[in-house]
Amino acid sequence: MPPKDLISAAKGQHPCDLLLNHARIVDVFSGRIVRGGVGIADDRIAGVGEYPARQTVDLEGRFVAPGFIDSHVHIESSMACVTEFARAVVVRGTTTVVADPHEIANVLGTEGIRYMLESAQGQPVNVFYTLPSCVPATGMETAGARLLAADLEEFFTDPRIVALGEMMNYPGVLQGDPDVLEKIEAARRHGKPVDGHAPGLSGRDLLAYVAAGITSDHECTTAAEAREKLSAGMHVMIRQGTGARNLAALLPIVSKRSARRLMWCTDDRHPHDLLNEGHIDSIVAAAIRGGVAPLTAIQMATLNPAERFGLTRLGAIAPGRQADLVVFSDLSAPQIEAVYVRGQLVARNGRPMPGLTKPDPGPAAPCMNVNLEALDFAVSASGRRVRVMEVVPDQIVTRQSTETAPLAGGHLVSDPSRDLLKIAVVERHTGSGRIGIGMVRGFGLQRGALASSVAHDSHNIIVAGVSDPDMRAAVTAVVRMGGGLAAAAGGELLAGLPLPVAGLMSVEPVPVVSAALDRLLRAARGLGSPLTDPFMTLSFLALPVIPALKITDLGLVDVNEFRHVALFM
Amino acid sequence: MPPKDLISAAKGQHPCDLLLNHARIVDVFSGRIVRGGVGIADDRIAGVGEYPARQTVDLEGRFVAPGFIDSHVHIESSMACVTEFARAVVVRGTTTVVADPHEIANVLGTEGIRYMLESAQGQPVNVFYTLPSCVPATGMETAGARLLAADLEEFFTDPRIVALGEMMNYPGVLQGDPDVLEKIEAARRHGKPVDGHAPGLSGRDLLAYVAAGITSDHECTTAAEAREKLSAGMHVMIRQGTGARNLAALLPIVSKRSARRLMWCTDDRHPHDLLNEGHIDSIVAAAIRGGVAPLTAIQMATLNPAERFGLTRLGAIAPGRQADLVVFSDLSAPQIEAVYVRGQLVARNGRPMPGLTKPDPGPAAPCMNVNLEALDFAVSASGRRVRVMEVVPDQIVTRQSTETAPLAGGHLVSDPSRDLLKIAVVERHTGSGRIGIGMVRGFGLQRGALASSVAHDSHNIIVAGVSDPDMRAAVTAVVRMGGGLAAAAGGELLAGLPLPVAGLMSVEPVPVVSAALDRLLRAARGLGSPLTDPFMTLSFLALPVIPALKITDLGLVDVNEFRHVALFM
């Protein structure tokens, strides 16, 4: 609305559009509760007080806080397109996300970023993006795109781009890789911060990483690590995702004094968790249960991320700020009862309001460039012992071990009796026909195979199974769905989830995606897997920036050494 | 230095230029003290730890903190040019100032802003500016320039311009004045905040002022006022200047939780105070004496203003930040022993290092457009009672009263027996010959006159005296000096201080200016004035944005009514 009209509304000269009256208002600036009304004019907050208004909602003493902000999330991890993700999180009180579209960028490059920017329009959540800094994540795999500094330049001037995204390539930073430094310099030139990603980085390496201009981290897993990063000048995003759950470990660092540079993020949350656990609301509630002062927990969900990303119109209830608000009854256990975005009631009691806009996700480019005829998982034995990726349940790191190779007819085979499965990454971007093959322990399959086109960060097709035909059946199903997840056994598809947007995202609502995933997990359990979510586990086994042993279409990677290693010793 | 070299220094691969070793390092992020060394490479901090270095300074357990930041200051109030101001404050530990050059802009317009930008180059202090938003302060006076939104536009892209300066024209904001709103909108467009100036503004008017996009205030005089402004979303700058001293009143609002949006400023400090009391160092020390936790007081002098103005390379000791540091021994009573700016030792024990660069202040445009022949202070009586400006000692507000007019020969005269002096404002910018005349009580002069070309904010020549010839002598001295301060009696100049830069600033060192001022104050006391600093008092009597009764070249102004009023009732 024109500033003049807003000023006039704030003065009470014209009635507000909406007054949320008899509220206990969370003042995130001073960390206190103020009793009164919140006057809203069009999409903005006019002021706090008793305002004349066209519509008045009596909150009967309920609390009203700024809408919650997820400071770092990959929307793709919800397996929902932006439209469905937004509908799923806004009902939980998330009104703003800072998303890094690096999953889709690894598949579709700048076209993927543009797709996400277009998808952000008209959503009931403010969707900001950080620019993917590491596409591909490494040179040890084949991604769908390679984004150099020059490719990113055009995006920096877009006001929806609020930072350079997580700089996972810390070796590149520490070695002074010119393209890496140029990306950081471009962010600086445009006045935008750079997000970090530096699990376990410490001492001088951490200092050098920060010296390069990187000012946040969301990978802390211990309080000591978070304290060191805070002191080095980083904003610390405390992550509570589906896979990585760092809240409990990091609660000790939260104090009134340090909190200003702390905030919450989910990084990756799967549809099941979004539906059943929630989003930032669940982290705020858990933090409060864990002993964090409620107002501090809310500051970390609102003002702190807004300040970190220069979102001066968000994150607080104050005149001129966007009217993004959540309503709840119990400050010690907030459960979101109503959500307002840009002054409109968008959700009540966990459900979107009828008539809430649902922007069309739009068509995404095809992304399955695989010749199914040429699919071949055979590996001739070339030694007696093989390297094995050891899954660590509920973690994205692996351990590595060596085992006597299970062989049959001179070829490597799976050996379910020792829980040793063949695992393969099928390149899907360039049609090269490349397949990287390894061995994995921990999936526990006694028959069948699981395949997925969600395989961080290059998102080739990853598959693990007890036989080559089962692996082929699972991969074939994924390709035929235009991307997705599949469980197959005996040449038959047991369950599947199509992810036609870049092979990463569905266009169905999150409950539909979640139900399909549940069927897939049941199928996987039926095949013998003891893992909580074998598809999630699978999706991280191709990520060669997380220790210790990973696999890409180019073969096994020893992440600690940052080099390819042979399957056979 | 190139990022690659800095990264390499942070890793310890190349020796740092300087290591401040065995320090107790103030970590403003976490609010704690860390023991160790600070490695400095060129002008930047490489990291905290034990670094190899070309030069090592053993701090023997002393504290090292980020250099202090004055979040709002008018350099012109020091009566020193930028070069001499910088030398005076850097020895006290101030390494960055955010200055509003609105005094010089009122005299020289955009040329004055450019002069200040040029003067900022090569200083041992980082000098940033806010763009003067209210030149002239009102339409009730004649200034040397009128700066519209279009005049400011070109400056916004300069990285040394960090905000739109204090928006004193709150009536203009509240009435939606198009040029005022356009200035605010221009700041928003350029991603720069807007500083406020809203003494006593409260309730819906305050909310409307904030709704317009104004996000700081340095005019709070009570804790309640500051709390209201904090809750409305403003950063509160706690001011401890020469005239306005708000520290004691505002200390109750400082808490660990609220402190993040609090910072210190001096606004206006006269040379005597800079020399004897100090600068931000004196406020930090006073705050600590007043019960503020030392680390909070230091955060308010460093990280908080840096964050408010987006100065991401300043305000903290962290890798990549500029090596602006202060050293002191006692955390409970910090007294600055050494100051480093951009990695160079610039001051020790209150003295600048020999060889410290002293940039040439450069020539300023002439600014005394007054026809001395035509100077005439005569006023014919047109009633029996006159309005009188009542000076409130040590305040910039006045009260107003009415008195029986002292008359002689049908003309208004001064009456020292009732402490009623004639006061006049002589227009000096356009050569109009305009003189506004009033009566003032509180100067206590028994003979002579005091005149000054420092007269906020239009800086015409203001003069008060016991006779017209004395007033003429004082004004004549001011004009002949090319601007300045003068005390005259019996047709003789008793003391004078030339201020050739815009009639506001000397090119002499602060001690020289201070000594000249002392002579002027002694002269004023000799003439009978009981005021602490009658020249400072004088300089605010022409400021028609501070209540209650003020005088401009266009006559008396009732500030509460915001209109001109007649001298005779």
Coordinates of N, CA and C in Angstrom, one line a residue, chain A residues 32-192:
Chain A
R32 N 9.5 -9.0 25.4 CA 8.4 -8.9 26.4 C 7.1 -9.0 25.7
I33 N 6.1 -9.2 26.6 CA 4.7 -9.3 26.1 C 4.0 -8.0 26.3
V34 N 3.3 -7.6 25.3 CA 2.5 -6.3 25.4 C 1.0 -6.6 25.2
R35 N 0.2 -6.1 26.1 CA -1.3 -6.4 25.8 C -1.9 -5.3 25.0
G36 N -2.7 -5.7 24.0 CA -3.3 -4.7 23.2 C -3.8 -5.3 21.9
G37 N -4.0 -4.5 20.9 CA -4.5 -4.9 19.6 C -3.4 -4.7 18.5
V38 N -3.5 -5.4 17.4 CA -2.6 -5.2 16.3 C -3.5 -4.7 15.1
G39 N -3.2 -3.5 14.7 CA -4.0 -2.9 13.6 C -3.3 -3.2 12.3
I40 N -4.1 -3.7 11.3 CA -3.5 -4.1 10.1 C -4.2 -3.4 8.9
A41 N -3.3 -2.8 8.1 CA -3.9 -2.0 6.9 C -3.3 -2.7 5.7
D42 N -4.3 -3.2 4.9 CA -3.9 -4.0 3.7 C -2.9 -5.1 4.2
D43 N -1.7 -5.1 3.6 CA -0.8 -6.2 4.0 C 0.2 -5.9 5.0
R44 N 0.0 -4.7 5.7 CA 1.1 -4.3 6.6 C 0.5 -4.0 8.0
I45 N 1.4 -4.0 9.0 CA 1.0 -3.7 10.3 C 1.0 -2.2 10.4
A46 N -0.1 -1.6 10.9 CA -0.2 -0.2 11.1 C 0.4 0.2 12.4
G47 N 0.0 -0.6 13.4 CA 0.5 -0.3 14.8 C -0.1 -1.2 15.8
V48 N 0.4 -1.0 17.0 CA -0.1 -1.8 18.1 C -0.9 -0.8 19.0
G49 N -2.1 -1.2 19.3 CA -3.0 -0.3 20.1 C -4.4 -0.6 19.7
E50 N -5.3 0.3 20.2 CA -6.7 0.2 19.9 C -7.0 1.0 18.6
Y51 N -7.1 0.3 17.5 CA -7.4 1.0 16.2 C -8.8 0.8 15.8
P52 N -9.4 1.8 15.2 CA -10.6 1.6 14.5 C -10.4 0.7 13.3
A53 N -11.3 -0.2 13.0 CA -11.0 -1.2 12.0 C -12.3 -1.7 11.3
R54 N -12.3 -2.1 10.1 CA -13.4 -2.6 9.4 C -13.8 -3.9 9.9
Q55 N -12.8 -4.7 10.3 CA -13.1 -6.0 10.9 C -12.3 -6.2 12.2
T56 N -12.9 -6.7 13.2 CA -12.2 -6.9 14.5 C -12.3 -8.4 14.9
V57 N -11.1 -8.9 15.2 CA -11.1 -10.3 15.7 C -10.7 -10.3 17.2
D58 N -11.5 -10.8 18.0 CA -11.2 -10.8 19.5 C -10.3 -12.0 19.8
L59 N -9.1 -11.8 20.1 CA -8.2 -12.9 20.4 C -8.3 -13.4 21.8
E60 N -9.1 -12.8 22.6 CA -9.4 -13.2 23.9 C -8.2 -13.6 24.7
G61 N -7.2 -12.7 24.6 CA -6.0 -12.9 25.4 C -5.0 -13.9 24.8
R62 N -5.3 -14.4 23.6 CA -4.3 -15.3 23.0 C -3.0 -14.5 22.6
F63 N -2.0 -15.2 22.4 CA -0.7 -14.6 22.0 C -0.7 -14.4 20.5
V64 N -0.1 -13.3 20.1 CA 0.2 -13.1 18.7 C 1.7 -12.8 18.5
A65 N 2.3 -13.6 17.6 CA 3.8 -13.4 17.4 C 4.0 -13.2 15.9
P66 N 5.2 -12.7 15.6 CA 5.5 -12.7 14.1 C 5.5 -14.1 13.5
G67 N 5.1 -14.2 12.3 CA 5.2 -15.5 11.6 C 6.6 -16.1 11.7
F68 N 6.7 -17.4 11.6 CA 8.0 -18.0 11.8 C 8.8 -18.1 10.5
I69 N 10.1 -18.1 10.6 CA 11.0 -18.1 9.5 C 11.9 -19.3 9.5
D70 N 11.9 -20.1 8.5 CA 12.9 -21.1 8.3 C 14.2 -20.5 7.7
S71 N 15.3 -20.5 8.4 CA 16.4 -19.8 7.9 C 17.2 -20.6 6.8
H72 N 16.9 -21.8 6.7 CA 17.7 -22.6 5.7 C 16.9 -23.9 5.4
V73 N 16.4 -24.0 4.2 CA 15.6 -25.2 3.9 C 15.8 -25.5 2.4
H74 N 15.8 -26.8 2.1 CA 15.7 -27.2 0.7 C 14.2 -27.7 0.5
I75 N 13.5 -26.9 -0.2 CA 12.1 -27.3 -0.4 C 12.0 -28.6 -1.1
E76 N 13.0 -28.9 -1.9 CA 13.0 -30.2 -2.6 C 12.9 -31.4 -1.7
S77 N 13.4 -31.2 -0.5 CA 13.4 -32.3 0.5 C 12.1 -32.7 0.9
S78 N 11.1 -31.8 0.8 CA 9.7 -32.2 1.1 C 9.1 -33.0 0.1
M79 N 9.8 -33.1 -1.0 CA 9.3 -33.8 -2.2 C 8.0 -33.2 -2.8
A80 N 7.7 -32.0 -2.3 CA 6.6 -31.3 -2.7 C 7.0 -30.1 -3.5
C81 N 6.3 -29.7 -4.5 CA 6.6 -28.5 -5.2 C 6.3 -27.3 -4.3
V82 N 6.8 -26.1 -4.7 CA 6.7 -24.9 -3.8 C 5.3 -24.7 -3.4
T83 N 4.3 -24.8 -4.2 CA 2.9 -24.6 -3.9 C 2.5 -25.5 -2.7
E84 N 2.8 -26.8 -2.9 CA 2.3 -27.7 -1.8 C 3.1 -27.6 -0.6
F85 N 4.4 -27.4 -0.7 CA 5.3 -27.1 0.5 C 4.7 -25.9 1.3
A86 N 4.4 -24.9 0.5 CA 3.9 -23.7 1.2 C 2.7 -23.9 2.0
R87 N 1.7 -24.7 1.3 CA 0.5 -25.0 2.0 C 0.7 -25.9 3.3
A88 N 1.7 -26.7 3.2 CA 2.0 -27.6 4.3 C 2.6 -26.9 5.5
V89 N 3.5 -25.9 5.2 CA 4.2 -25.3 6.3 C 3.4 -24.1 6.9
V90 N 2.7 -23.4 6.0 CA 2.0 -22.2 6.5 C 1.0 -22.5 7.6
V91 N 0.4 -23.6 7.5 CA -0.6 -24.0 8.5 C 0.0 -24.2 9.8
R92 N 1.4 -24.4 9.8 CA 2.1 -24.6 11.1 C 2.7 -23.3 11.6
G93 N 2.4 -22.2 10.8 CA 2.9 -20.9 11.3 C 4.2 -20.4 10.6
T94 N 4.7 -21.2 9.7 CA 5.8 -20.7 8.9 C 5.3 -19.7 7.8
T95 N 5.8 -18.5 7.9 CA 5.3 -17.5 6.9 C 6.4 -17.1 6.0
T96 N 7.6 -17.5 6.3 CA 8.8 -17.1 5.4 C 9.8 -18.3 5.4
V97 N 10.3 -18.6 4.3 CA 11.4 -19.5 4.2 C 12.5 -18.9 3.4
V98 N 13.7 -19.2 3.8 CA 14.9 -18.9 3.0 C 15.4 -20.3 2.5
A99 N 15.1 -20.5 1.2 CA 15.3 -21.8 0.6 C 16.5 -21.8 -0.3
D100 N 17.3 -22.9 -0.3 CA 18.4 -23.0 -1.2 C 17.9 -24.0 -2.3
P101 N 17.7 -23.6 -3.5 CA 17.2 -24.5 -4.5 C 18.4 -25.3 -5.2
H102 N 19.3 -25.8 -4.4 CA 20.5 -26.4 -5.0 C 20.2 -27.8 -5.5
E103 N 19.1 -28.4 -5.0 CA 18.8 -29.7 -5.5 C 18.3 -29.6 -7.0
I104 N 17.4 -28.8 -7.2 CA 16.9 -28.6 -8.6 C 17.9 -28.0 -9.5
A105 N 18.8 -27.1 -8.9 CA 19.8 -26.5 -9.7 C 20.8 -27.6 -10.2
N106 N 21.0 -28.6 -9.4 CA 21.9 -29.7 -9.8 C 21.3 -30.5 -11.0
V107 N 20.0 -30.4 -11.1 CA 19.4 -31.2 -12.2 C 19.2 -30.2 -13.4
L108 N 18.6 -29.1 -13.1 CA 18.2 -28.2 -14.3 C 19.0 -26.9 -14.4
G109 N 20.0 -26.7 -13.5 CA 20.8 -25.5 -13.6 C 20.0 -24.2 -13.4
T110 N 20.4 -23.2 -14.1 CA 19.8 -21.9 -13.9 C 18.3 -22.0 -14.2
E111 N 17.9 -22.9 -15.1 CA 16.5 -23.0 -15.4 C 15.7 -23.5 -14.2
G112 N 16.4 -24.3 -13.4 CA 15.8 -24.8 -12.1 C 15.6 -23.6 -11.2
I113 N 16.6 -22.7 -11.1 CA 16.5 -21.6 -10.2 C 15.3 -20.7 -10.7
R114 N 15.3 -20.5 -12.0 CA 14.2 -19.7 -12.5 C 12.8 -20.3 -12.2
Y115 N 12.8 -21.6 -12.4 CA 11.5 -22.3 -12.1 C 11.1 -22.1 -10.6
M116 N 12.1 -22.1 -9.7 CA 11.7 -21.9 -8.3 C 11.3 -20.5 -8.0
L117 N 12.0 -19.5 -8.7 CA 11.6 -18.1 -8.5 C 10.2 -17.9 -9.0
E118 N 9.9 -18.5 -10.1 CA 8.5 -18.3 -10.7 C 7.5 -19.0 -9.7
S119 N 7.9 -20.2 -9.2 CA 7.0 -20.9 -8.3 C 6.7 -20.1 -7.1
A120 N 7.6 -19.2 -6.7 CA 7.5 -18.5 -5.4 C 6.4 -17.5 -5.5
Q121 N 6.0 -17.1 -6.7 CA 5.0 -16.0 -6.9 C 3.6 -16.4 -6.4
G122 N 3.0 -15.5 -5.6 CA 1.6 -15.8 -5.2 C 1.4 -16.8 -4.1
Q123 N 2.5 -17.2 -3.5 CA 2.3 -18.2 -2.5 C 1.9 -17.6 -1.1
P124 N 1.3 -18.4 -0.3 CA 0.9 -17.8 1.0 C 2.0 -17.8 2.0
V125 N 3.2 -18.0 1.5 CA 4.5 -18.0 2.3 C 5.4 -17.1 1.5
N126 N 6.2 -16.3 2.2 CA 7.3 -15.5 1.5 C 8.4 -16.4 1.3
V127 N 8.7 -16.7 0.0 CA 9.7 -17.6 -0.4 C 10.9 -16.8 -0.9
F128 N 12.0 -16.8 -0.1 CA 13.3 -16.2 -0.6 C 14.2 -17.3 -0.9
Y129 N 15.2 -17.0 -1.7 CA 16.2 -18.1 -2.1 C 17.6 -17.6 -1.8
T130 N 18.5 -18.5 -1.5 CA 19.9 -18.3 -1.6 C 20.4 -18.9 -2.9
L131 N 21.4 -18.4 -3.5 CA 21.9 -18.9 -4.8 C 22.8 -20.1 -4.6
P132 N 22.5 -21.2 -5.2 CA 23.3 -22.4 -5.0 C 24.7 -22.1 -5.4
S133 N 25.6 -22.3 -4.5 CA 27.0 -21.9 -4.7 C 27.9 -23.1 -5.2
C134 N 27.3 -24.3 -5.0 CA 28.2 -25.5 -5.3 C 27.4 -26.5 -6.2
V135 N 27.3 -26.1 -7.4 CA 26.6 -27.0 -8.4 C 27.6 -27.3 -9.5
P136 N 28.1 -28.5 -9.6 CA 27.8 -29.6 -8.8 C 28.6 -29.5 -7.5
A137 N 28.2 -30.4 -6.5 CA 28.8 -30.3 -5.2 C 30.3 -30.6 -5.3
T138 N 30.7 -31.4 -6.2 CA 32.1 -31.8 -6.4 C 32.3 -32.1 -7.8
G139 N 33.6 -32.3 -8.2 CA 33.9 -32.7 -9.5 C 33.9 -34.2 -9.6
M140 N 33.4 -34.9 -8.5 CA 33.5 -36.3 -8.5 C 32.3 -37.0 -8.9
E141 N 31.4 -36.3 -9.6 CA 30.2 -36.8 -10.0 C 29.7 -36.0 -11.2
T142 N 28.6 -36.6 -11.9 CA 28.1 -35.9 -13.0 C 26.7 -35.3 -12.6
A143 N 26.6 -34.0 -12.6 CA 25.4 -33.3 -12.3 C 24.7 -32.8 -13.6
G144 N 23.5 -32.3 -13.5 CA 22.8 -31.8 -14.7 C 23.3 -30.4 -15.1
A145 N 24.1 -29.8 -14.3 CA 24.5 -28.5 -14.6 C 25.8 -28.2 -13.8
R146 N 26.5 -27.2 -14.3 CA 27.7 -26.6 -13.6 C 27.5 -25.1 -13.6
L147 N 27.3 -24.6 -12.4 CA 27.1 -23.2 -12.3 C 28.3 -22.4 -11.8
L148 N 28.9 -21.6 -12.7 CA 30.0 -20.8 -12.4 C 29.6 -19.5 -11.9
A149 N 30.5 -18.7 -11.4 CA 30.2 -17.4 -10.9 C 29.4 -16.6 -11.9
A150 N 29.8 -16.6 -13.1 CA 29.2 -15.9 -14.2 C 27.8 -16.3 -14.4
D151 N 27.5 -17.5 -14.2 CA 26.1 -18.0 -14.3 C 25.2 -17.4 -13.3
L152 N 25.7 -17.2 -12.1 CA 24.9 -16.7 -10.9 C 24.7 -15.2 -11.0
E153 N 25.6 -14.5 -11.7 CA 25.6 -13.0 -11.6 C 24.2 -12.4 -11.8
E154 N 23.5 -12.9 -12.8 CA 22.2 -12.2 -13.2 C 21.2 -12.3 -12.0
F155 N 21.3 -13.3 -11.2 CA 20.3 -13.5 -10.1 C 20.5 -12.6 -8.9
F156 N 21.7 -12.1 -8.7 CA 22.0 -11.4 -7.5 C 21.2 -10.1 -7.3
T157 N 20.8 -9.6 -8.4 CA 20.0 -8.3 -8.3 C 18.5 -8.6 -8.0
D158 N 18.1 -9.8 -8.0 CA 16.7 -10.1 -7.7 C 16.5 -10.0 -6.2
P159 N 15.5 -9.2 -5.8 CA 15.3 -9.0 -4.3 C 14.9 -10.3 -3.6
R160 N 14.5 -11.3 -4.3 CA 14.1 -12.5 -3.7 C 15.4 -13.4 -3.4
I161 N 16.5 -13.0 -4.0 CA 17.7 -13.7 -3.7 C 18.4 -13.0 -2.5
V162 N 18.5 -13.6 -1.4 CA 19.0 -12.9 -0.2 C 20.4 -13.3 0.2
A163 N 21.0 -14.2 -0.4 CA 22.4 -14.6 0.0 C 22.9 -15.5 -1.1
L164 N 24.2 -15.7 -1.0 CA 24.9 -16.9 -1.7 C 24.7 -18.1 -0.8
G165 N 24.2 -19.1 -1.4 CA 23.8 -20.3 -0.6 C 25.0 -21.1 0.0
E166 N 24.7 -22.0 0.8 CA 25.7 -22.7 1.6 C 26.9 -23.2 0.8
M167 N 28.0 -22.6 1.2 CA 29.3 -22.9 0.6 C 29.8 -24.2 1.1
M168 N 29.4 -25.3 0.4 CA 29.8 -26.6 0.9 C 31.3 -26.9 0.5
N169 N 31.7 -26.2 -0.5 CA 33.1 -26.5 -1.1 C 34.1 -25.8 -0.2
Y170 N 34.2 -26.3 1.1 CA 35.2 -25.6 1.9 C 36.6 -25.9 1.5
P171 N 36.9 -27.1 0.9 CA 38.3 -27.2 0.4 C 38.6 -26.1 -0.7
G172 N 37.6 -25.9 -1.5 CA 37.8 -24.8 -2.5 C 38.0 -23.5 -1.9
V173 N 37.3 -23.2 -0.8 CA 37.5 -21.9 -0.1 C 38.9 -21.9 0.4
L174 N 39.3 -22.9 1.1 CA 40.6 -22.9 1.8 C 41.7 -22.9 0.8
Q175 N 41.5 -23.4 -0.4 CA 42.6 -23.4 -1.4 C 42.5 -22.2 -2.2
G176 N 41.5 -21.3 -2.0 CA 41.4 -20.1 -2.8 C 41.0 -20.3 -4.2
D177 N 40.2 -21.3 -4.4 CA 39.7 -21.6 -5.8 C 39.1 -20.3 -6.4
P178 N 39.6 -19.9 -7.6 CA 39.2 -18.6 -8.1 C 37.7 -18.5 -8.3
D179 N 37.0 -19.5 -8.8 CA 35.6 -19.4 -9.1 C 34.8 -19.3 -7.8
V180 N 35.2 -20.0 -6.8 CA 34.6 -20.0 -5.5 C 34.7 -18.6 -4.9
L181 N 36.0 -18.0 -4.9 CA 36.2 -16.7 -4.4 C 35.4 -15.6 -5.2
E182 N 35.3 -15.9 -6.5 CA 34.5 -14.9 -7.3 C 33.0 -14.9 -6.9
K183 N 32.5 -16.1 -6.6 CA 31.1 -16.1 -6.2 C 30.9 -15.4 -4.9
I184 N 31.8 -15.5 -4.0 CA 31.8 -14.8 -2.7 C 31.9 -13.3 -2.9
E185 N 32.8 -13.0 -3.8 CA 33.0 -11.5 -4.1 C 31.7 -10.9 -4.7
A186 N 31.1 -11.7 -5.6 CA 29.9 -11.2 -6.2 C 28.8 -11.0 -5.2
A187 N 28.7 -11.9 -4.2 CA 27.7 -11.6 -3.2 C 28.0 -10.4 -2.4
R188 N 29.3 -10.2 -2.1 CA 29.7 -9.0 -1.3 C 29.4 -7.7 -2.1
R189 N 29.7 -7.8 -3.4 CA 29.4 -6.7 -4.3 C 27.9 -6.3 -4.3
H190 N 27.1 -7.3 -4.2 CA 25.7 -7.0 -4.2 C 25.1 -6.8 -2.8
G191 N 26.0 -6.8 -1.8 CA 25.5 -6.5 -0.5 C 24.8 -7.7 0.1
K192 N 25.1 -8.9 -0.3 CA 24.3 -10.0 0.2 C 25.3 -11.0 0.9

